[in-house]
Coordinates of C-alpha atoms in Angstrom, one line a residue:
M1 CA -25.8 47.0 20.3
T2 CA -28.5 44.7 21.6
T3 CA -27.9 41.8 23.9
Q4 CA -28.5 39.3 21.1
Q5 CA -26.0 41.0 18.9
I6 CA -23.4 41.1 21.7
L7 CA -23.9 37.4 22.3
A8 CA -23.7 36.5 18.6
F9 CA -20.5 38.5 18.2
S10 CA -19.1 36.9 21.4
V11 CA -19.8 33.3 20.4
I12 CA -18.3 33.8 16.9
A13 CA -15.2 35.6 18.4
V14 CA -14.6 32.8 20.9
M15 CA -15.1 30.2 18.1
M16 CA -12.6 32.0 15.9
G17 CA -10.1 32.2 18.8
V18 CA -10.4 28.4 19.4
F19 CA -9.9 27.8 15.7
I20 CA -6.7 29.9 15.8
W21 CA -5.6 28.1 19.0
D22 CA -5.8 24.9 17.0
R23 CA -5.9 22.6 20.0
F24 CA -9.2 20.9 19.0
R25 CA -10.5 19.6 15.7
Y26 CA -12.6 22.0 13.7
D27 CA -15.8 19.9 13.8
V28 CA -15.7 19.7 17.6
V29 CA -15.2 23.4 17.8
A30 CA -18.2 24.0 15.5
C31 CA -20.4 21.7 17.4
C32 CA -19.4 23.4 20.7
A33 CA -20.2 26.7 19.2
L34 CA -23.7 25.4 18.1
V35 CA -24.5 24.1 21.6
L36 CA -23.3 27.4 23.1
S37 CA -25.4 29.4 20.7
V38 CA -28.5 27.4 21.6
A39 CA -27.7 27.7 25.3
V40 CA -27.5 31.5 25.2
G41 CA -30.5 31.8 22.9
I42 CA -29.1 33.2 19.7
V43 CA -30.0 30.0 17.8
P44 CA -33.6 28.8 18.3
K45 CA -33.9 25.3 19.6
D46 CA -36.0 24.2 16.7
K47 CA -33.4 25.5 14.3
A48 CA -30.4 23.9 16.0
F49 CA -30.0 21.1 13.5
S50 CA -31.3 22.9 10.4
G51 CA -27.8 22.8 8.9
F52 CA -27.9 19.1 8.6
S53 CA -30.7 19.3 6.0
D54 CA -29.0 22.2 4.1
D55 CA -28.2 21.7 0.4
I56 CA -24.5 22.6 1.1
V57 CA -24.0 19.5 3.2
I58 CA -25.5 17.3 0.4
I59 CA -23.5 18.9 -2.3
V60 CA -20.2 18.7 -0.5
G61 CA -20.7 15.1 0.6
S62 CA -21.9 13.9 -2.8
A63 CA -19.0 15.7 -4.6
L64 CA -16.5 13.9 -2.4
I65 CA -18.0 10.5 -3.3
V66 CA -17.9 11.5 -7.0
S67 CA -14.3 12.6 -6.7
A68 CA -13.4 9.3 -5.0
G69 CA -14.9 7.4 -7.9
V70 CA -13.0 9.4 -10.5
A71 CA -9.8 9.0 -8.5
R72 CA -10.2 5.3 -8.1
S73 CA -10.7 4.8 -11.8
G74 CA -7.2 5.9 -12.5
V75 CA -8.3 7.5 -15.7
V76 CA -6.6 10.9 -15.0
D77 CA -3.3 9.2 -14.5
M78 CA -3.7 7.2 -17.7
A79 CA -4.7 10.3 -19.7
I80 CA -1.6 12.2 -18.6
K81 CA 0.7 9.3 -19.5
R82 CA -1.0 9.0 -22.9
F83 CA -1.1 12.6 -23.9
F84 CA 1.9 13.9 -22.0
P85 CA 4.4 11.0 -22.0
N86 CA 7.6 13.0 -22.2
L87 CA 7.2 15.5 -19.4
N88 CA 10.7 15.4 -17.8
T89 CA 11.3 19.0 -16.6
L90 CA 10.0 20.6 -13.5
H91 CA 8.4 23.5 -15.4
S92 CA 6.5 21.3 -17.9
Q93 CA 5.4 18.9 -15.2
L94 CA 4.2 21.6 -12.8
A95 CA 2.4 23.5 -15.6
T96 CA 0.6 20.4 -16.7
L97 CA -0.4 19.4 -13.1
M98 CA -1.7 22.9 -12.3
I99 CA -3.7 23.3 -15.5
V100 CA -5.3 19.8 -15.0
V101 CA -6.0 20.4 -11.3
A102 CA -7.5 23.9 -12.1
L103 CA -9.8 22.4 -14.8
L104 CA -10.8 19.5 -12.7
S105 CA -11.5 21.8 -9.7
A106 CA -14.1 23.7 -11.8
F107 CA -16.2 20.6 -12.1
I108 CA -15.5 18.5 -9.0
K109 CA -14.7 19.5 -5.4
N110 CA -11.3 21.2 -5.5
I111 CA -10.0 19.1 -2.7
G112 CA -11.1 16.0 -4.7
A113 CA -9.4 17.3 -7.8
L114 CA -6.2 17.8 -5.8
A115 CA -6.4 14.3 -4.2
I116 CA -6.8 12.8 -7.7
M117 CA -3.6 14.4 -9.0
M118 CA -1.3 14.2 -5.9
P119 CA -0.1 10.6 -6.8
V120 CA 0.8 11.9 -10.2
A121 CA 2.8 14.7 -8.6
F122 CA 4.8 12.2 -6.6
Q123 CA 5.5 10.2 -9.7
F124 CA 6.7 13.3 -11.5
A125 CA 8.9 14.2 -8.5
R126 CA 10.6 10.8 -8.6
K127 CA 11.1 11.1 -12.3
S128 CA 12.6 14.6 -12.2
G129 CA 14.5 14.2 -8.9
A130 CA 12.8 17.3 -7.4
S131 CA 11.2 17.5 -3.9
P132 CA 7.4 16.9 -3.9
S133 CA 7.1 20.2 -2.0
K134 CA 7.9 22.0 -5.3
Y135 CA 4.7 20.6 -6.8
L136 CA 2.2 20.3 -4.0
M137 CA 1.7 23.9 -2.8
P138 CA 1.4 25.3 -6.3
M139 CA -1.1 22.5 -7.1
S140 CA -3.1 23.4 -4.0
F141 CA -3.3 27.0 -5.0
A142 CA -4.2 26.0 -8.5
A143 CA -7.1 23.9 -7.1
L144 CA -8.3 26.9 -5.1
L145 CA -8.2 29.1 -8.2
G146 CA -9.9 26.5 -10.5
G147 CA -12.7 26.1 -8.0
L148 CA -13.7 29.8 -8.6
M149 CA -14.8 29.0 -12.1
T150 CA -18.1 27.3 -11.5
Q151 CA -20.9 27.2 -8.9
I152 CA -19.9 23.8 -7.7
G153 CA -16.1 24.2 -7.9
T154 CA -15.8 25.3 -4.3
S155 CA -18.0 25.6 -1.2
P156 CA -18.0 29.5 -1.1
N157 CA -19.6 29.6 -4.6
I158 CA -22.3 27.2 -3.5
V159 CA -23.0 29.2 -0.3
V160 CA -23.0 32.6 -2.0
S161 CA -25.4 31.3 -4.7
R162 CA -27.9 30.2 -2.0
L163 CA -27.6 33.5 -0.1
R164 CA -28.2 35.5 -3.3
E165 CA -31.3 33.5 -3.9
E166 CA -32.5 34.3 -0.3
M167 CA -31.7 38.0 -0.7
T168 CA -32.9 38.6 -4.3
G169 CA -35.0 35.6 -5.3
S170 CA -32.5 34.6 -8.0
S171 CA -29.5 32.4 -7.5
F172 CA -26.2 32.5 -9.3
T173 CA -26.2 29.9 -12.1
M174 CA -23.5 27.3 -12.8
F175 CA -21.4 29.4 -15.1
D176 CA -22.0 32.9 -13.7
F177 CA -18.7 32.5 -11.9
T178 CA -16.8 31.5 -15.1
P179 CA -15.8 35.0 -16.5
V180 CA -14.2 36.3 -13.4
G181 CA -13.0 32.9 -12.1
G182 CA -11.5 32.1 -15.5
V183 CA -9.5 35.3 -15.6
L184 CA -8.2 34.8 -12.1
T185 CA -7.3 31.2 -12.7
I186 CA -5.3 32.1 -15.8
A187 CA -3.5 35.0 -14.1
G188 CA -2.8 32.9 -11.0
V189 CA -1.5 29.8 -12.9
I190 CA 0.8 32.0 -15.0
F191 CA 2.1 33.5 -11.8
L192 CA 2.7 30.1 -10.2
I193 CA 4.5 28.8 -13.2
F194 CA 7.0 31.6 -13.2
F195 CA 7.3 32.1 -9.4
H196 CA 7.1 28.5 -8.1
W197 CA 10.8 29.0 -7.0
L198 CA 9.4 30.9 -4.0
V199 CA 8.4 27.5 -2.6
P200 CA 11.3 26.1 -0.6
S201 CA 12.5 22.5 -1.2
R202 CA 11.3 20.5 1.8
T203 CA 11.6 16.9 2.9
K204 CA 8.7 15.3 4.8
Q205 CA 9.7 15.2 8.5
G206 CA 7.7 12.2 9.7
R207 CA 6.8 8.9 8.0
S208 CA 3.4 7.4 8.3
I209 CA 2.8 3.7 9.3
E210 CA 1.8 3.1 5.7
E211 CA 5.1 4.5 4.4
A212 CA 7.1 2.6 7.0
V213 CA 5.8 -0.7 5.6
E214 CA 5.9 0.2 1.9
I215 CA 7.2 -2.8 0.0
T216 CA 9.3 -1.9 -3.0
N217 CA 10.2 -5.4 -4.3
Y218 CA 7.0 -7.4 -4.8
T219 CA 7.2 -10.1 -7.4
S220 CA 4.0 -10.7 -9.4
E221 CA 3.1 -12.6 -12.6
A222 CA 0.7 -11.8 -15.3
M223 CA -0.3 -13.2 -18.7
V224 CA -0.5 -11.3 -22.0
T225 CA -4.1 -11.7 -23.3
A226 CA -5.6 -11.3 -26.7
E227 CA -7.0 -8.0 -25.7
S228 CA -3.6 -6.7 -24.5
P229 CA -2.5 -3.6 -26.4
I230 CA 1.1 -4.7 -26.0
V231 CA 0.8 -7.8 -28.1
G232 CA 3.4 -7.5 -30.8
K233 CA 5.2 -4.7 -28.9
P234 CA 8.5 -4.8 -27.0
V235 CA 9.0 -5.2 -23.3
S236 CA 10.0 -1.5 -23.0
D237 CA 6.5 -0.5 -24.0
L238 CA 5.0 -2.7 -21.3
V239 CA 7.0 -1.3 -18.4
R240 CA 6.6 2.4 -19.5
P241 CA 3.5 3.0 -17.3
G242 CA 5.6 2.0 -14.3
D243 CA 7.8 5.1 -14.6
G244 CA 10.9 3.1 -14.0
E245 CA 9.7 1.8 -10.6
A246 CA 8.9 -1.8 -11.8
I247 CA 10.8 -4.1 -14.1
V248 CA 10.2 -7.4 -15.9
T249 CA 12.5 -10.1 -14.5
S250 CA 11.5 -12.9 -16.8
V251 CA 9.3 -13.7 -19.7
L252 CA 7.9 -17.3 -19.9
R253 CA 6.8 -18.5 -23.3
G254 CA 5.5 -22.1 -22.9
A255 CA 8.3 -24.0 -21.3
T256 CA 10.9 -21.5 -22.3
R257 CA 12.2 -18.8 -19.9
M258 CA 13.4 -15.8 -21.9
S259 CA 15.6 -12.9 -20.8
P260 CA 13.5 -9.6 -20.7
F261 CA 15.5 -7.5 -23.1
P262 CA 13.9 -4.2 -23.9
D263 CA 13.4 -5.1 -27.5
L264 CA 11.9 -8.6 -26.9
T265 CA 8.5 -8.7 -28.7
L266 CA 5.7 -9.9 -26.5
R267 CA 3.1 -12.5 -27.7
E268 CA -0.3 -13.6 -26.6
S269 CA -0.1 -16.1 -23.6
D270 CA 3.3 -14.9 -22.6
I271 CA 3.8 -14.9 -18.8
V272 CA 5.7 -11.9 -17.5
L273 CA 7.3 -11.8 -14.0
L274 CA 7.2 -8.3 -12.6
E275 CA 9.1 -6.8 -9.7
G276 CA 8.5 -3.5 -8.0
P277 CA 6.0 -1.6 -5.7
S278 CA 2.4 -2.9 -5.9
A279 CA 1.2 0.5 -7.3
A280 CA 3.7 0.5 -10.1
I281 CA 2.9 -3.2 -11.0
D282 CA -0.8 -2.3 -10.9
R283 CA -0.2 0.6 -13.4
I284 CA 1.6 -1.8 -15.8
V285 CA -1.1 -4.5 -15.5
S286 CA -3.9 -2.0 -16.0
A287 CA -2.3 -0.2 -18.9
G288 CA -1.3 -3.5 -20.6
K289 CA -4.6 -5.2 -19.8
L290 CA -2.7 -8.2 -18.4
Q291 CA -4.3 -11.0 -16.5
L292 CA -2.9 -11.6 -13.0
S293 CA -2.3 -15.0 -11.7
G294 CA -5.1 -16.7 -9.9
K295 CA -8.6 -18.2 -10.6
P296 CA -12.1 -16.6 -10.6
I297 CA -13.2 -16.6 -7.0
R298 CA -16.6 -18.2 -6.4
E299 CA -18.7 -18.1 -3.2
N300 CA -22.0 -19.9 -2.9
G301 CA -21.8 -21.0 -6.5
Q302 CA -21.5 -17.4 -7.8
T303 CA -18.4 -15.7 -9.2
Q304 CA -17.4 -12.8 -7.0
T305 CA -16.6 -9.5 -8.8
E306 CA -16.2 -7.1 -5.8
L307 CA -12.8 -8.2 -4.6
I308 CA -10.2 -6.5 -2.5
S309 CA -6.5 -7.0 -2.0
I310 CA -4.6 -6.9 1.3
E311 CA -0.9 -7.2 2.4
T312 CA 0.0 -9.9 5.0
I313 CA 3.1 -11.4 6.5
I314 CA 3.6 -15.1 7.0
S315 CA 4.2 -15.8 10.7
Q316 CA 6.3 -18.6 12.2
E317 CA 3.1 -20.5 13.1
S318 CA 1.5 -20.2 9.6
P319 CA 0.7 -23.4 7.8
L320 CA 1.9 -21.7 4.6
K321 CA 5.5 -21.8 5.8
G322 CA 7.5 -24.3 3.8
R323 CA 4.7 -24.9 1.3
S324 CA 3.8 -23.5 -2.1
A325 CA 0.5 -21.8 -3.1
K326 CA 0.0 -24.6 -5.7
E327 CA 0.4 -27.3 -3.0
I328 CA -2.1 -25.6 -0.7
A329 CA -4.4 -24.7 -3.6
L330 CA -5.4 -21.4 -2.1
A331 CA -7.9 -20.4 -4.8
Y332 CA -9.8 -23.7 -4.4
T333 CA -9.6 -24.4 -0.7
R334 CA -9.6 -20.9 0.7
G335 CA -11.2 -18.8 -2.0
V336 CA -8.3 -16.4 -2.3
N337 CA -5.7 -15.6 -5.0
L338 CA -2.0 -15.0 -4.4
L339 CA -1.1 -11.9 -6.5
A340 CA 2.4 -11.0 -5.3
V341 CA 5.2 -12.0 -3.0
S342 CA 8.0 -10.0 -1.5
R343 CA 11.0 -11.6 0.2
H344 CA 13.4 -9.2 1.9
G345 CA 16.7 -8.9 0.0
Q346 CA 15.9 -11.4 -2.6
R347 CA 14.8 -11.4 -6.3
L348 CA 12.3 -14.2 -6.9
Q349 CA 12.6 -16.0 -10.2
E350 CA 10.0 -18.8 -9.7
R351 CA 6.4 -18.6 -10.7
L352 CA 4.1 -17.7 -7.8
A353 CA 2.3 -21.0 -7.7
N354 CA 5.6 -23.0 -7.4
L355 CA 7.4 -20.7 -4.9
T356 CA 8.1 -22.3 -1.5
L357 CA 6.8 -19.7 1.0
A358 CA 8.8 -18.8 4.1
A359 CA 8.2 -17.0 7.4
G360 CA 8.5 -13.3 6.9
D361 CA 7.4 -13.3 3.3
V362 CA 4.9 -10.5 2.5
L363 CA 1.9 -11.6 0.4
V364 CA -0.7 -9.7 -1.5
L365 CA -3.9 -11.8 -1.3
Q366 CA -7.1 -11.2 -3.2
G367 CA -10.5 -12.2 -2.1
S368 CA -13.9 -11.0 -1.0
R369 CA -14.2 -8.5 1.8
E370 CA -16.1 -11.0 3.9
N371 CA -13.8 -14.0 3.4
L372 CA -10.3 -12.5 3.6
P373 CA -10.3 -11.7 7.3
V374 CA -11.3 -15.3 8.0
V375 CA -8.6 -16.7 5.8
I376 CA -6.0 -14.4 7.4
Q377 CA -6.9 -15.6 10.8
D378 CA -7.0 -19.3 9.8
L379 CA -3.6 -19.2 8.1
A380 CA -2.0 -17.2 11.0
L381 CA -1.1 -14.3 8.7
L382 CA -0.3 -10.9 10.0
P383 CA -2.0 -8.0 8.1
L384 CA 0.1 -4.9 7.4
A385 CA -1.1 -1.4 8.1
Q386 CA -4.4 -0.8 6.4
R387 CA -4.0 1.1 3.1
E388 CA -5.5 0.8 -0.3
I389 CA -4.0 -1.9 -2.5
L390 CA -5.4 -1.5 -6.0
L391 CA -3.5 -4.5 -7.5
G392 CA -6.0 -7.0 -8.7
T393 CA -9.1 -4.9 -8.0
R394 CA -11.6 -4.2 -10.7
R395 CA -12.0 -0.6 -11.8
R396 CA -14.5 0.8 -14.3
A397 CA -12.3 3.5 -15.9
F398 CA -14.9 5.6 -17.9
I399 CA -18.1 5.0 -15.9
P400 CA -17.2 7.7 -13.3
L401 CA -16.4 10.2 -16.1
V402 CA -19.8 9.5 -17.8
I403 CA -21.6 9.9 -14.4
L404 CA -19.8 13.2 -13.8
A405 CA -20.5 14.5 -17.3
L406 CA -24.2 13.7 -16.9
A407 CA -24.4 15.5 -13.5
M408 CA -22.7 18.5 -15.0
G409 CA -24.9 18.5 -18.1
T410 CA -28.1 18.3 -16.2
T411 CA -27.2 21.2 -14.0
A412 CA -25.9 23.3 -16.9
I413 CA -29.1 23.1 -18.9
G414 CA -31.3 23.4 -15.8
L415 CA -32.8 19.9 -15.8
A416 CA -31.9 19.4 -12.1
P417 CA -30.6 21.6 -9.3
V418 CA -27.0 21.0 -8.2
P419 CA -27.9 19.1 -4.9
V420 CA -30.1 16.6 -6.7
A421 CA -27.8 16.1 -9.6
F422 CA -24.7 15.4 -7.5
F423 CA -26.6 13.3 -5.0
A424 CA -27.8 11.2 -8.0
A425 CA -24.2 11.1 -9.3
A426 CA -22.9 9.8 -6.0
L427 CA -25.6 7.2 -5.9
A428 CA -24.8 6.2 -9.5
M429 CA -21.1 5.7 -8.4
V430 CA -22.4 3.1 -6.0
V431 CA -25.0 1.5 -8.3
F432 CA -22.6 1.0 -11.1
R433 CA -19.8 -0.1 -8.7
A434 CA -17.4 2.6 -9.6
I435 CA -16.6 2.7 -5.9
P436 CA -17.1 -0.3 -3.5
L437 CA -20.0 -0.1 -1.1
A438 CA -17.7 -0.4 1.9
D439 CA -15.6 2.6 0.8
I440 CA -18.4 5.1 0.4
Y441 CA -18.2 6.5 3.9
K442 CA -14.4 6.5 3.8
S443 CA -14.7 8.9 0.9
V444 CA -17.0 11.3 2.7
D445 CA -15.1 13.8 4.8
G446 CA -17.3 13.5 7.9
P447 CA -15.6 16.2 10.0
I448 CA -16.1 18.8 7.2
L449 CA -19.8 17.9 6.8
I450 CA -20.4 18.1 10.5
M451 CA -18.6 21.4 10.8
L452 CA -20.7 22.8 7.9
A453 CA -24.0 21.6 9.4
A454 CA -23.1 23.0 12.8
L455 CA -21.8 26.4 11.5
I456 CA -24.8 27.2 9.3
P457 CA -27.2 28.1 12.2
V458 CA -24.3 29.7 14.2
S459 CA -23.3 31.9 11.3
D460 CA -26.9 32.8 10.6
S461 CA -27.2 34.2 14.2
L462 CA -25.4 37.3 13.0
R463 CA -28.1 37.9 10.4
T464 CA -31.1 37.1 12.6
S465 CA -29.7 39.2 15.5
G466 CA -29.1 42.2 13.2
G467 CA -25.3 41.9 13.7
S468 CA -24.5 41.6 10.0
D469 CA -26.5 44.8 9.4
L470 CA -24.5 46.5 12.1
I471 CA -21.2 45.5 10.6
A472 CA -22.4 46.5 7.1
H473 CA -23.4 49.9 8.5
G474 CA -20.0 50.3 10.1
L475 CA -18.2 49.4 6.9
G476 CA -20.4 51.8 5.1
E477 CA -19.4 54.6 7.4
V478 CA -15.7 53.8 6.8
A479 CA -16.3 53.6 3.0
K480 CA -18.4 56.8 2.7
G481 CA -17.2 58.8 -0.3
L482 CA -15.0 55.9 -1.5
P483 CA -15.3 55.0 -5.2
A484 CA -16.9 51.7 -6.1
W485 CA -13.5 50.0 -6.7
S486 CA -12.3 50.9 -3.2
A487 CA -15.4 49.6 -1.5
L488 CA -15.3 46.4 -3.5
G489 CA -11.6 46.0 -2.7
L490 CA -12.3 46.5 1.0
I491 CA -14.9 43.7 1.0
L492 CA -12.5 41.4 -0.8
I493 CA -9.6 42.1 1.6
V494 CA -11.8 41.6 4.6
A495 CA -13.0 38.3 3.3
M496 CA -9.4 37.2 2.6
A497 CA -8.4 38.3 6.1
V498 CA -11.2 36.3 7.8
T499 CA -10.8 33.1 5.8
P500 CA -7.6 31.8 7.5
F501 CA -9.5 31.8 10.8
L502 CA -12.8 30.3 9.7
N503 CA -13.6 27.6 7.2
N504 CA -14.1 29.2 3.7
A505 CA -17.8 28.2 3.7
A506 CA -18.2 29.7 7.1
T507 CA -16.5 32.9 5.9
V508 CA -19.2 33.3 3.2
L509 CA -22.0 32.6 5.7
V510 CA -20.7 35.4 7.9
M511 CA -19.5 37.9 5.3
A512 CA -22.1 37.6 2.5
P513 CA -25.0 39.2 4.4
I514 CA -22.5 41.9 5.6
A515 CA -21.4 42.5 2.0
A516 CA -24.9 42.7 0.7
G517 CA -26.0 45.2 3.4
F518 CA -22.8 47.1 2.8
A519 CA -23.5 47.4 -0.9
T520 CA -27.1 48.5 -0.3
D521 CA -26.1 51.2 2.2
L522 CA -23.7 52.6 -0.5
G523 CA -26.4 52.4 -3.2
F524 CA -24.7 49.6 -5.2
K525 CA -26.0 46.4 -6.7
P526 CA -25.0 43.4 -4.4
E527 CA -23.8 40.9 -7.1
A528 CA -20.2 42.1 -7.4
F529 CA -19.8 42.3 -3.6
L530 CA -21.2 38.8 -3.1
M531 CA -18.8 37.6 -5.8
A532 CA -15.9 39.4 -4.0
V533 CA -16.8 37.5 -0.8
A534 CA -16.7 34.2 -2.6
I535 CA -13.4 35.0 -4.2
G536 CA -11.9 36.2 -0.9
A537 CA -13.2 33.1 0.9
G538 CA -12.0 30.7 -1.8
C539 CA -8.5 32.2 -2.0
D540 CA -6.7 31.5 1.3
F541 CA -3.1 31.2 0.2
L542 CA -1.5 32.3 3.5
T543 CA -2.0 29.4 5.9
P544 CA -2.2 25.7 5.9
V545 CA -5.5 25.7 7.9
G546 CA -7.8 28.1 6.1
H547 CA -8.7 25.6 3.4
Q548 CA -8.7 21.8 3.2
C549 CA -6.5 21.8 0.1
N550 CA -3.7 23.6 1.9
T551 CA -4.1 21.2 4.9
L552 CA -4.0 18.2 2.6
V553 CA -0.5 19.0 1.2
F554 CA 0.9 20.4 4.5
G555 CA 2.2 17.0 5.8
P556 CA 3.2 15.3 2.5
G557 CA 5.1 18.4 1.4
G558 CA 7.0 18.8 4.7
Y559 CA 6.0 22.4 4.8
K560 CA 6.4 24.9 7.6
F561 CA 3.6 27.3 8.5
S562 CA 5.7 30.2 7.2
D563 CA 6.2 28.6 3.8
Y564 CA 2.6 29.5 2.7
P565 CA 2.9 33.3 2.8
R566 CA 6.2 33.1 0.8
L567 CA 4.3 32.1 -2.2
G568 CA 0.8 33.0 -1.1
L569 CA 1.2 36.7 -0.1
P570 CA 2.3 37.9 -3.6
L571 CA -0.4 35.7 -5.2
S572 CA -3.0 37.3 -2.9
F573 CA -2.0 40.8 -4.0
L574 CA -2.2 39.7 -7.6
I575 CA -5.8 38.3 -7.0
I576 CA -6.9 41.5 -5.4
L577 CA -5.4 43.7 -8.2
V578 CA -7.0 41.5 -11.0
S579 CA -10.4 40.8 -9.2
V580 CA -11.6 44.4 -8.6
P581 CA -11.5 45.6 -12.3
V582 CA -12.8 42.3 -13.7
L583 CA -15.7 42.2 -11.2
L584 CA -16.7 45.8 -12.0
Y585 CA -16.6 45.0 -15.7
V586 CA -18.6 41.7 -15.5
W587 CA -21.0 42.7 -12.6
P588 CA -21.5 46.5 -12.8
V589 CA -22.5 48.0 -9.4
S590 CA -24.8 50.6 -10.8

């Protein structure tokens, strides 16, 4: 071994050790590895920041913005409620969630697909009375499997496509991954449906600040408009999207207050008083196309359309105490609307405009992002923990889907490469206001992008120093005389073994050149071996840290580290058994 090879192996070994130690965040570890690599000379100084201009960083960042736009639209939640309204059993709910997550993961970043569907999983858990842990881990694994089906479904597929282009001059196309990935997804989802009982029922140990201040008894009012689909339909149809979390406490028809019996038929201009969590009220208002209380907000003579909602508490010093919203004329004097009120231990029966406010009341106020902080300060209100309140915010339900479909279509027919198509899609999300301008950078997972950009030159040091060729030669010596299926299985198992200790994209950056050299030494074509690396890197079912999807569900599911191999280990064996023959059939090695 040369000095450069020793240094490259040493830096990567130290980096892997620190990842396993888990005392520092992964992006910090990656950046330290990059600086160390430059310092010892295995990464040239002029190549130190080459990763920041890499297509992978653009694709991943853009995909997260697109995913956020789709999630914010609420269209997935609406579709499930429309097409699957009677899912009441754990098996049917879980099967639906996993199939939807797997399909979404094929076309958007798998962590984005998982994030879109997690709120639905919590709704299902409340409806069935099961622990969310029964849903979240199988959903995470389904997201990993679904990501295998297309080039953009998961980072390993993107990385291995680029590496194949560097090695052979021809990249994998968008749907080259579909035959193998589709078979694995079907096999994996069937396994998860029948063996989900391996997942223990857990309860989340700690509560976040956001959960600690969750308000469950907001009172809000909304008017039935001419466009409302519930005109002429009973109250029971109106509240169905709330999944039993929100109720109608009164219906006001002109000067008459009516009891909200389930069979009461709603008419245009009826005012309904709703009580429940803000998210459930929002689902009812959105599905019923109701008009919340309040006036169009104008600033500088123009009607404001980009509005946000925020939760605040009335303090003892607030001028709102002892007065009503109508008396203060919040919409006219302050440019904000009062959307909902919560008073601890009480059910409010008055209309919001006439309600005399008291210290300790929790309000949902709507206004512009620039004006709300000023109003909160002037009125001596105390904002609650920062979290997204969708009640009263505008969402363009189908624009994100159209943008995503156009991006997918242009890449599928070769009009634009994946980085350009998804960068344009992310930009379109902003231009068409599918996601607020201020929320763009919240949607981008900065630590992941920094880690990718830092690891690209570090991982490439194995190739430039000849270290990957050395490993490939060593594996070739081990595999001498082995049949093709054994050699392919060896690469797949090694990639799976490395992935829990490195990010999945980093695993491909390290393992793909090794696999290609390994195949060449044995006289085989490299495509099946590169695919095996992508599958191994994309299928970490054993730890909560090897993939962001597993990490995302770790806290909300209340899991322990040891819970993952209980379900993940048999699933990993299944993936190995299915992958090898399918790869050899789809991508012959000779």
